[in-house]
CSV table of C-alpha atoms and ligand atoms in Angstrom, one decimal:
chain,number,residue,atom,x,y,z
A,111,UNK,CA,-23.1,-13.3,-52.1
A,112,UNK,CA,-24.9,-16.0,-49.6
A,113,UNK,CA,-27.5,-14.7,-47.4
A,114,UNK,CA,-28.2,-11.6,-49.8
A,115,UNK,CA,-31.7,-12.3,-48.7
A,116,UNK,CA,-31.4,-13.4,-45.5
A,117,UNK,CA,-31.1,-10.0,-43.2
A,118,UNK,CA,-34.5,-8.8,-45.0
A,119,UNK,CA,-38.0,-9.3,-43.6
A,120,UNK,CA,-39.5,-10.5,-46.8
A,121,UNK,CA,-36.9,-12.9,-46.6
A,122,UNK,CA,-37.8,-13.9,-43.2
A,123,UNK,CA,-41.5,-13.9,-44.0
A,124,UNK,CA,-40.4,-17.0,-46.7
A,125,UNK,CA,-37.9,-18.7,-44.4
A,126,UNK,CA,-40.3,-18.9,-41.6
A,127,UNK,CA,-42.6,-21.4,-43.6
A,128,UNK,CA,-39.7,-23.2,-45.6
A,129,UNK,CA,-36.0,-24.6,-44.9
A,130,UNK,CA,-33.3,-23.1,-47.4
A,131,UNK,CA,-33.6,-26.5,-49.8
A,132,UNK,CA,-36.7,-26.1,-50.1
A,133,UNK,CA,-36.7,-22.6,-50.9
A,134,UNK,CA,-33.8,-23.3,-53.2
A,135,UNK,CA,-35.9,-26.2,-55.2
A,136,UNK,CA,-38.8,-24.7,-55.8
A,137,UNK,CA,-37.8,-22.1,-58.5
A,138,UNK,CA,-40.7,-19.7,-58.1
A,139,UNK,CA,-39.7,-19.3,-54.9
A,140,UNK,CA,-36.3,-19.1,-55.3
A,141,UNK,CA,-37.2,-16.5,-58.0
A,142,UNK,CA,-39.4,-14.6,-55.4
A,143,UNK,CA,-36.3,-14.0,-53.0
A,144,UNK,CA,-33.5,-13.4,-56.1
A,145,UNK,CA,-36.0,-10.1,-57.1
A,146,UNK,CA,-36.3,-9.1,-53.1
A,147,UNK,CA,-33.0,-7.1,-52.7
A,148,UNK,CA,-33.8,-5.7,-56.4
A,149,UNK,CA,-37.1,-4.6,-55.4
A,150,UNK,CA,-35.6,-2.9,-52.3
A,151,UNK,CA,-32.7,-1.3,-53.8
A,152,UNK,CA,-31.2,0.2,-57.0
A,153,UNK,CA,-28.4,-2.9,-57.1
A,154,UNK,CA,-26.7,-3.7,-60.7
A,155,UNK,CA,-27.4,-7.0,-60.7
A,156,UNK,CA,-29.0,-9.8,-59.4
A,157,UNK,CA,-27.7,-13.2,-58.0
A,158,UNK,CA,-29.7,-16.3,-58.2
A,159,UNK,CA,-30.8,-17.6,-55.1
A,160,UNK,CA,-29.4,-20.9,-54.8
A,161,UNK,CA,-26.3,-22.2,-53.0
A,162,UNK,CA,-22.7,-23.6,-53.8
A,163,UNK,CA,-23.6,-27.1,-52.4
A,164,UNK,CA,-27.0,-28.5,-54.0
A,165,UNK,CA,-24.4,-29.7,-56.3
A,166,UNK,CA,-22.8,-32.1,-53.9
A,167,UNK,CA,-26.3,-33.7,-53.3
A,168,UNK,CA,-25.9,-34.8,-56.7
A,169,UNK,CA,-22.7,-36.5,-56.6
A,170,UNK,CA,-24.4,-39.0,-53.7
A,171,UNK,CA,-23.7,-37.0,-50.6
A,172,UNK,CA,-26.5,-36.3,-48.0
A,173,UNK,CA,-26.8,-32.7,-47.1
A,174,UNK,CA,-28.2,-30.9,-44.9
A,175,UNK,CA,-28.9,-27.3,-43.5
A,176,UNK,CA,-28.8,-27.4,-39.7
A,177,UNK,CA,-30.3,-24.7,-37.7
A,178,UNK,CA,-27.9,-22.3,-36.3
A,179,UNK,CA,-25.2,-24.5,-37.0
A,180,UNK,CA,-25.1,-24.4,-41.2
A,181,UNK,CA,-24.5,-27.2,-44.1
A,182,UNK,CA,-23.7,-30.9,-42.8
A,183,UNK,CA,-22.8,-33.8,-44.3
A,184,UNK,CA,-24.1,-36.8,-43.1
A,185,UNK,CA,-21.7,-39.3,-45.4
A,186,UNK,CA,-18.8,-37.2,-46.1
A,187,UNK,CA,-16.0,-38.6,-47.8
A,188,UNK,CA,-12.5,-40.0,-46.3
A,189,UNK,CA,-11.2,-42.8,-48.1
A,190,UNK,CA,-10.1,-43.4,-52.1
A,191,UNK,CA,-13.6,-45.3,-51.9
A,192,UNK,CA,-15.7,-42.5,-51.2
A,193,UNK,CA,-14.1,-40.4,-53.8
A,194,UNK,CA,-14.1,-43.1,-56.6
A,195,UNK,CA,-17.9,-43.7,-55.7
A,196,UNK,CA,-19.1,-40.2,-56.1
A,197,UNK,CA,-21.2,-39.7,-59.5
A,198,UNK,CA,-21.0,-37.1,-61.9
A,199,UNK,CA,-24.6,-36.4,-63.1
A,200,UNK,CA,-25.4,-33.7,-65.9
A,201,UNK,CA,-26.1,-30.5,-64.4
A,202,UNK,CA,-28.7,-29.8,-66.5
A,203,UNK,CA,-30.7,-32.1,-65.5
A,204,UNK,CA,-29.7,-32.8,-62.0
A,205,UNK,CA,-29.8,-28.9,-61.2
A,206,UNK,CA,-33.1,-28.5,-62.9
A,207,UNK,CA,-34.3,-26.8,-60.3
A,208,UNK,CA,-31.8,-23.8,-60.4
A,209,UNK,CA,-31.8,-23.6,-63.9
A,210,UNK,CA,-35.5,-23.0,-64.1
A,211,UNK,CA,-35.0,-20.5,-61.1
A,212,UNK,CA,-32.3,-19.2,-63.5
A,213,UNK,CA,-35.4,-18.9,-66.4
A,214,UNK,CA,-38.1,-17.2,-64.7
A,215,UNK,CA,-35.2,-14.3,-62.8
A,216,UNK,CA,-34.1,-13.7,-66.5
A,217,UNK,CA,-37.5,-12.6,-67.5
A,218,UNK,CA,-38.4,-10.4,-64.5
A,219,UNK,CA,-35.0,-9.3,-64.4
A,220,UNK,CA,-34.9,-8.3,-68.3
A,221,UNK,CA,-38.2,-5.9,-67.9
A,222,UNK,CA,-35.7,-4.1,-65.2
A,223,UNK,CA,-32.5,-4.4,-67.1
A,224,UNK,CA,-30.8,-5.8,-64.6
A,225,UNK,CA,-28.4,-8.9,-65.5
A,226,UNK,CA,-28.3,-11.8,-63.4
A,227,UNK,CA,-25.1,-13.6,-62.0
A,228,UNK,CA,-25.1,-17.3,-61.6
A,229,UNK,CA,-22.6,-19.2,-59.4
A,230,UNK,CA,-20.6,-22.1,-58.6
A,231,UNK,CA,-18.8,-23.5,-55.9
A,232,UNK,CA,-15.0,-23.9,-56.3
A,233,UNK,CA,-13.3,-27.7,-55.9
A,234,UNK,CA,-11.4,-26.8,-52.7
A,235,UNK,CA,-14.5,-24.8,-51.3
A,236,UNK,CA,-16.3,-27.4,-52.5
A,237,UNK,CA,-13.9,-30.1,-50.3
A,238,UNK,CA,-13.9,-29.0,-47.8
A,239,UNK,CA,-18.1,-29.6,-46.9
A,240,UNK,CA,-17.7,-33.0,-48.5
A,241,UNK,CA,-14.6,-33.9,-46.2
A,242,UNK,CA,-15.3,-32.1,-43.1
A,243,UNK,CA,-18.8,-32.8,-43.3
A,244,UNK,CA,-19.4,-29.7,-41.1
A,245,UNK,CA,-17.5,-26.7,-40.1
A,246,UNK,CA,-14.2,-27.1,-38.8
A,247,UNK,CA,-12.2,-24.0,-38.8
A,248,UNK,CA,-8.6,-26.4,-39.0
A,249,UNK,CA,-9.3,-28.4,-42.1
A,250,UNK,CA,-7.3,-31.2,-40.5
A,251,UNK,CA,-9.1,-34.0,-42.7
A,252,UNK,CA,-9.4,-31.8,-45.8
A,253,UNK,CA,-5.8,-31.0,-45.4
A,254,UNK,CA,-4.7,-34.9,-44.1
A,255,UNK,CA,-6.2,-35.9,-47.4
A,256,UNK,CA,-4.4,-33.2,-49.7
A,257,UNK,CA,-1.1,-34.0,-47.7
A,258,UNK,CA,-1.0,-37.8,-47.7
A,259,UNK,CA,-3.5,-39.5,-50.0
A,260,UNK,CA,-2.7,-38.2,-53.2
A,261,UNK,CA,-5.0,-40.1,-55.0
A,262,UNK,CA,-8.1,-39.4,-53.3
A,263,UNK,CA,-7.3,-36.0,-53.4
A,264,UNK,CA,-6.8,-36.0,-57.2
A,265,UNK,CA,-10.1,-37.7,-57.7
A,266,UNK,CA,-12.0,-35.8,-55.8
A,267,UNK,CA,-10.9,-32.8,-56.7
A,268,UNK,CA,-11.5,-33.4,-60.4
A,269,UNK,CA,-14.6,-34.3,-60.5
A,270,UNK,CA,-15.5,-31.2,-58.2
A,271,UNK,CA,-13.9,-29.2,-60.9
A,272,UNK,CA,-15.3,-30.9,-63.9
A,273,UNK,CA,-18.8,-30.9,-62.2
A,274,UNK,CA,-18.5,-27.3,-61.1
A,275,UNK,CA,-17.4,-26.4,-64.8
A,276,UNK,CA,-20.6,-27.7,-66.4
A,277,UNK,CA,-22.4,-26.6,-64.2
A,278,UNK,CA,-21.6,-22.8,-65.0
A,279,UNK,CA,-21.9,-23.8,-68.0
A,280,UNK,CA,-25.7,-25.2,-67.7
A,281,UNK,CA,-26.5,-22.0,-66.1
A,282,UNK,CA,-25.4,-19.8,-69.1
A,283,UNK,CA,-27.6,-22.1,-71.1
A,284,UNK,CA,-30.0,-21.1,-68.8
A,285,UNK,CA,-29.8,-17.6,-69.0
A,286,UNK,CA,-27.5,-16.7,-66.5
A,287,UNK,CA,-25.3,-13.5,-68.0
A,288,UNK,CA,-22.0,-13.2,-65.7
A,289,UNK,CA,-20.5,-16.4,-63.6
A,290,UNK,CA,-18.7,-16.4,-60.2
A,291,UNK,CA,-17.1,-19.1,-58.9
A,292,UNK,CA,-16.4,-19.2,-55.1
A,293,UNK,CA,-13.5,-20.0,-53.6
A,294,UNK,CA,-14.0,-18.9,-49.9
A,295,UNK,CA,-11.8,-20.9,-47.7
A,296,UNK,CA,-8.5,-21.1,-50.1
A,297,UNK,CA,-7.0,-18.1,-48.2
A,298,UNK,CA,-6.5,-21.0,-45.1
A,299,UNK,CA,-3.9,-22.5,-47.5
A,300,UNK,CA,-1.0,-21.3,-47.5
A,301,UNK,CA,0.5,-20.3,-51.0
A,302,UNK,CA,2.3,-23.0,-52.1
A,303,UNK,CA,-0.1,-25.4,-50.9
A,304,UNK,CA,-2.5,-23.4,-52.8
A,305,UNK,CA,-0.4,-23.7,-56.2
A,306,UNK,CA,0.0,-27.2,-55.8
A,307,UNK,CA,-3.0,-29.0,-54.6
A,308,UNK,CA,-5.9,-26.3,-55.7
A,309,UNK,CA,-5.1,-24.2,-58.3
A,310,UNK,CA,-4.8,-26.7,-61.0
A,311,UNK,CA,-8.7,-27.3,-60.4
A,312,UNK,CA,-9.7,-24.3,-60.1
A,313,UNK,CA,-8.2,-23.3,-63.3
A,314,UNK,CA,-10.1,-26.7,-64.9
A,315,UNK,CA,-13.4,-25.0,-63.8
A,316,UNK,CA,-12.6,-21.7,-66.0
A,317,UNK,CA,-11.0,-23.5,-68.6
A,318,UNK,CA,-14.9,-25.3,-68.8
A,319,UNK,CA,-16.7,-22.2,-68.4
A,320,UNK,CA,-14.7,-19.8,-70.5
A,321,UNK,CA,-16.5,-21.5,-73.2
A,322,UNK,CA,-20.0,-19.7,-71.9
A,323,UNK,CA,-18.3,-16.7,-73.4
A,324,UNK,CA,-19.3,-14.5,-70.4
A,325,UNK,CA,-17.7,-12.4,-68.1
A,326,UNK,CA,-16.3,-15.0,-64.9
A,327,UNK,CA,-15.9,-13.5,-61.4
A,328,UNK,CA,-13.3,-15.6,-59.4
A,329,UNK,CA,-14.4,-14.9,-55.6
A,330,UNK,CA,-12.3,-15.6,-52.5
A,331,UNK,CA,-11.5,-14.3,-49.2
A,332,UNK,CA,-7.7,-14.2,-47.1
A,333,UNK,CA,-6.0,-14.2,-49.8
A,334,UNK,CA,-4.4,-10.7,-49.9
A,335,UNK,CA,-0.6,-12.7,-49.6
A,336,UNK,CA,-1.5,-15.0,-53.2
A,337,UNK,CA,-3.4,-12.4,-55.2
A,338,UNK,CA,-1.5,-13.3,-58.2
A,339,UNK,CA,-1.7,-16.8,-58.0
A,340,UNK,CA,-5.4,-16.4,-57.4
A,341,UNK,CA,-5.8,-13.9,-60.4
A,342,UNK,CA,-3.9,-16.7,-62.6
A,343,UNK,CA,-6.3,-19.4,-61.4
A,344,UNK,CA,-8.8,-17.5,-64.0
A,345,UNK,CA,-11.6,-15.0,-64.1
A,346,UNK,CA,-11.9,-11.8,-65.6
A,347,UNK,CA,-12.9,-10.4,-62.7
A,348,UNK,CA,-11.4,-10.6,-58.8
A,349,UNK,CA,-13.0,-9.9,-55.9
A,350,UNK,CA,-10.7,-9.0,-52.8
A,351,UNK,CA,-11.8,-8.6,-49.3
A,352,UNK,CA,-10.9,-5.9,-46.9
A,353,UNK,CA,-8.1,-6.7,-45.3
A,354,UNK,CA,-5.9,-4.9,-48.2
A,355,UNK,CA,-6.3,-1.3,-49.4
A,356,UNK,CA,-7.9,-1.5,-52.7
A,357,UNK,CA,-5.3,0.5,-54.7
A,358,UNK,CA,-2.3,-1.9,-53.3
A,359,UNK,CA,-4.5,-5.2,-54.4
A,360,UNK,CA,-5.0,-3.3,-58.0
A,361,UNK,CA,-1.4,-2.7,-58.5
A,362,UNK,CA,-0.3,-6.5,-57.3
A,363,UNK,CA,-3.4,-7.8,-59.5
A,364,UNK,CA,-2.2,-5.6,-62.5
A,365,UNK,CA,-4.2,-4.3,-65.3
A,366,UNK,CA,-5.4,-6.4,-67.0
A,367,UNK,CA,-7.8,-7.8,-64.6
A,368,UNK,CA,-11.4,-6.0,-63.0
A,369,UNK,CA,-11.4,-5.9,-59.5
A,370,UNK,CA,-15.0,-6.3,-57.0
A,371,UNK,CA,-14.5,-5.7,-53.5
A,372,UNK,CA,-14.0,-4.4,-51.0
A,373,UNK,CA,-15.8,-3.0,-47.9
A,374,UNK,CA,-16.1,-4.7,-44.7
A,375,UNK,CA,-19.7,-6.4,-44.2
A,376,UNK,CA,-19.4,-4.9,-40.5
A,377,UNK,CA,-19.3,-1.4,-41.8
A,378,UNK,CA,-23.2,-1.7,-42.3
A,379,UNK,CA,-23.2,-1.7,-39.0
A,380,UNK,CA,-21.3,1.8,-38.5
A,381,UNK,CA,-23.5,5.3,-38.3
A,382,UNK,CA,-23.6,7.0,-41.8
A,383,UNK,CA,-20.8,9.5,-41.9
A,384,UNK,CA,-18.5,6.4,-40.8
A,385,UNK,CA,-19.8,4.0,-43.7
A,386,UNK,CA,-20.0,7.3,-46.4
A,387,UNK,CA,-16.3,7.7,-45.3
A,388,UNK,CA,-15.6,3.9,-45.8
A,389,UNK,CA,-17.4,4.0,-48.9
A,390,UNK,CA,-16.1,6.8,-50.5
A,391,UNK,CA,-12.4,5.3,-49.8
A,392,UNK,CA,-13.3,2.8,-51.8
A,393,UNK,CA,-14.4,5.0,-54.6
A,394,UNK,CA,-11.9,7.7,-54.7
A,395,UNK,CA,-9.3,4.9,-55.2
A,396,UNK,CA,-11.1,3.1,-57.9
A,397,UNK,CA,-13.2,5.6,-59.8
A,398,UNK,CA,-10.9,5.8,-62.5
A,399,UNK,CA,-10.6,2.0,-62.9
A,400,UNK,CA,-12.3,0.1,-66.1
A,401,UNK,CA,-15.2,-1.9,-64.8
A,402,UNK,CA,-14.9,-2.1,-60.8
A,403,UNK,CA,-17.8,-3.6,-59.2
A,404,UNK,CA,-18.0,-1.7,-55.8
A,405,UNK,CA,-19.1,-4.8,-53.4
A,406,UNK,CA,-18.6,-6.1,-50.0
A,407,UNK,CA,-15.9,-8.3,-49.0
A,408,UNK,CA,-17.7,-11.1,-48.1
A,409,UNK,CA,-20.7,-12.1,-47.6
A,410,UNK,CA,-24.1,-9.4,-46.4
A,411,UNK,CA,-23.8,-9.9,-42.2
A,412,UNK,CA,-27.8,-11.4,-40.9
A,413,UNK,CA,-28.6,-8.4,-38.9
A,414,UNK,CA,-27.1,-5.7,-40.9
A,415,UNK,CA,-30.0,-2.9,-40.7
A,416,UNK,CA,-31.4,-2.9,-44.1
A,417,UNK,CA,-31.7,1.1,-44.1
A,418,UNK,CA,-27.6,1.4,-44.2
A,419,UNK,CA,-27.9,-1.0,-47.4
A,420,UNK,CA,-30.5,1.5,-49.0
A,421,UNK,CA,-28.4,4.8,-48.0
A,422,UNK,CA,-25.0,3.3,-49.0
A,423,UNK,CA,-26.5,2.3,-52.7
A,424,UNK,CA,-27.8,5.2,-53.2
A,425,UNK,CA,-25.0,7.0,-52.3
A,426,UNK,CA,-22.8,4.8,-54.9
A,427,UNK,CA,-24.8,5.9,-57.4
A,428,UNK,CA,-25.2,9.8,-56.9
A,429,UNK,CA,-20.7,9.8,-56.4
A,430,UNK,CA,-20.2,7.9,-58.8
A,431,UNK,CA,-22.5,9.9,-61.9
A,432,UNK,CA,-21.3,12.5,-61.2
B,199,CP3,O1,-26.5,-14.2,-52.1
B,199,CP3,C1,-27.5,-14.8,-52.4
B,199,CP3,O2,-28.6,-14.6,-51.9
B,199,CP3,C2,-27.4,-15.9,-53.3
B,199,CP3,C3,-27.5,-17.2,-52.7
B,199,CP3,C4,-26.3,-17.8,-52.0
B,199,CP3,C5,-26.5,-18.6,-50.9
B,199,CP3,N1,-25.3,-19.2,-50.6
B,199,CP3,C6,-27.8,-18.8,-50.1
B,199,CP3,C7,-27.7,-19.1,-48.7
B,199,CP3,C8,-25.0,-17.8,-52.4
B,199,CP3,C9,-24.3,-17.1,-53.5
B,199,CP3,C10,-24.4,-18.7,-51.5
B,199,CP3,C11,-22.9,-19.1,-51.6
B,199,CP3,C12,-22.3,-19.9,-50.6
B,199,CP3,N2,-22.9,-20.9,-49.8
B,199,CP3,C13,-20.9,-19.9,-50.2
B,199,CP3,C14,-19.9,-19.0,-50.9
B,199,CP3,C15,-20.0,-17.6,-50.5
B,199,CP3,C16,-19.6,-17.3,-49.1
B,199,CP3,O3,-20.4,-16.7,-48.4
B,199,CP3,O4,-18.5,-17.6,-48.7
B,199,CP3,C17,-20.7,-20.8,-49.2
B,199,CP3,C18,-19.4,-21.0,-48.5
B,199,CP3,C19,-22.0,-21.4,-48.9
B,199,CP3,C20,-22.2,-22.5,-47.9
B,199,CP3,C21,-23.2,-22.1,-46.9
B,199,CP3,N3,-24.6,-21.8,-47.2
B,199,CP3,C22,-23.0,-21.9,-45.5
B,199,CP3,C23,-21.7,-22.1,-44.8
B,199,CP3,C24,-24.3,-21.6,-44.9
B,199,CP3,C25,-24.6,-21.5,-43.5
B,199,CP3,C26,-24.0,-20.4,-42.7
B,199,CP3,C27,-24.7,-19.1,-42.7
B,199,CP3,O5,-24.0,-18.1,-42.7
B,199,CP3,O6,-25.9,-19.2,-42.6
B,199,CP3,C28,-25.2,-21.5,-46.0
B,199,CP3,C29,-26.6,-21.1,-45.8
B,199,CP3,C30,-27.1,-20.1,-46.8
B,199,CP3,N4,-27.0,-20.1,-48.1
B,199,CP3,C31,-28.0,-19.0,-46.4
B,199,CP3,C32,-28.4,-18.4,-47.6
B,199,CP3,C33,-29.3,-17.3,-47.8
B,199,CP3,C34,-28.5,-18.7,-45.0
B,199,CP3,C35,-29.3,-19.7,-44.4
B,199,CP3,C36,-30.7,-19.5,-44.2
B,199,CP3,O7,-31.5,-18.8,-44.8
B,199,CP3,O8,-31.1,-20.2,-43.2
């Protein structure tokens, strides 16, 4: 999830001639680095290489990926104005460029058996880059908006979700087999802000893609004090981070949800026997558990040294075929 590429060299190699749009547009080379980590290790499943906010280009914002900084957006939007001026193109053809990306993974991907995830932005993720316009740790204009201009917020909030809902659902067309949807700032609400002003929309965006008939993985981070009101946002499958023991976030979450998760990026960083032992925890606690995606809390770290990644999949596989 993000930067899966990024801390190899033969992602590097690519970055070093092209900026991340670019890379993103062009599907054969956003095909080129979705196949990297599978060539380099024995992972489940792929994720397309693309990014959760393309999408907002579409709508009539002007983005852009700054250099040690990350996403800005030049107009972002602040007024009832803004939010009633942003467009709602088709996905499938505005995204193009993803869903051929999408094509060419599938058949690479198929020869190798390995199914490919596509993706989507959540509406308060979403927000907050088209608000802030660039990172601001506070949300004080994201959250001035949701507080005290009711109408903007509704507006822009549903046609994020209504956007991000067809879009999953132009990238099943596509090919893509299992949808996530990423929510990774809602943990910096707090829980009854969270019910209130983003779960409605959030729930929209399943409602839209639970007609793709495939399996949807609801992703978000700091959010160990609303896990239920996360899981009842939608998706069949939750990821949790690693600030919560595993086993506690499985008996809040219940059974009738799958659960991905949970290791700490930065215990890639940690000599083997410390990230075997971190790994392992992991396991013991959810090897009896139907369909748990053993995954890292959050995003792969730039420099985490690829030959931990290698070891620690392999290791997956031998404990857990046993
Ligand atoms: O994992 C993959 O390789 C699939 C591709 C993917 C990217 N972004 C490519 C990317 C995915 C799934 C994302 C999702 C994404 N993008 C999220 C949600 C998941 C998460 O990590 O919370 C968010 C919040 C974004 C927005 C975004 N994109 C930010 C904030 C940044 C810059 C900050 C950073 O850490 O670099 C990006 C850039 C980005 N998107 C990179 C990659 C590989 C790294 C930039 C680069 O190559 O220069």
């Amino acid at each position: 999830m993000r930067q899966a590429g990024r801390y190899m060299q033969e992602y590097q190699n690519i970055r070093n001639n092209y900026d991340i749009l670019e890379i993103i547009k062009s599907p054969n080379l956003a095909t080129e680095v979705t196949l990297q980590p599978i060539k380099a290790y024995e992972l489940d499943a792929a994720i397309i290489f693309a990014d959760i906010l393309p999408i907002l280009e579409t709508m009539g914002l002007k983005l852009e990926f700054i250099e040690n900084e990350g996403p800005v957006i030049h107009n972002p939007i602040r007024s009832l104005e803004d939010a009633v001026s942003l467009e709602i193109p088709e996905p499938i053809n505005s995204m193009e460029f993803t869903l051929k990306a999408i094509k060419i993974s599938r058949k690479c991907l198929d020869e190798r058996g390995i199914p490919l995830i596509g993706f989507s932005g959540a509406p308060f993720t979403l927000a907050y880059y088209a608000v802030e316009g660039r990172a601001n740790k506070n949300k004080l204009k994201l959250k001035s908006i949701m507080y005290s201009q009711p109408e903007t917020w509704h507006i822009l909030m549903s046609k994020l979700a209504e956007l991000s809902g067809k879009y999953l659902l132009a990238q099943a067309k596509a090919g893509a087999q299992v949808l996530q949807v990423f929510d990774s700032w809602a943990g910096d609400l707090s829980p009854q802000d969270y019910r209130e002003y983003v779960k409605p929309y959030t729930q929209r965006v399943f409602e839209i893609a639970k007609a793709a008939n495939l399996p949807l993985i609801h992703f978000t981070t700091n959010t160990n004090g609303m896990l239920t009101d996360i899981r009842d946002a939608g998706g069949d499958i939750i990821s949790v981070d690693w600030r919560i023991d595993i086993d506690k976030a499985a008996e809040i979450l219940g059974d009738n949800v799958i659960l991905q998760g949970n290791l700490d990026p930065a215990a890639l960083y940690a000599p083997w026997p410390e990230l075997e032992k971190r790994t392992r925890y992991i396991l013991d606690k959810m090897m009896d558990r139907k369909g748990f995606i053993f995954n890292l809390g959050h995003g792969i770290l730039k420099t985490t040294p690829t030959k931990n990644v290698k070891r620690m999949v392999n290791f997956i596989h031998e404990y857990t075929s046993r």
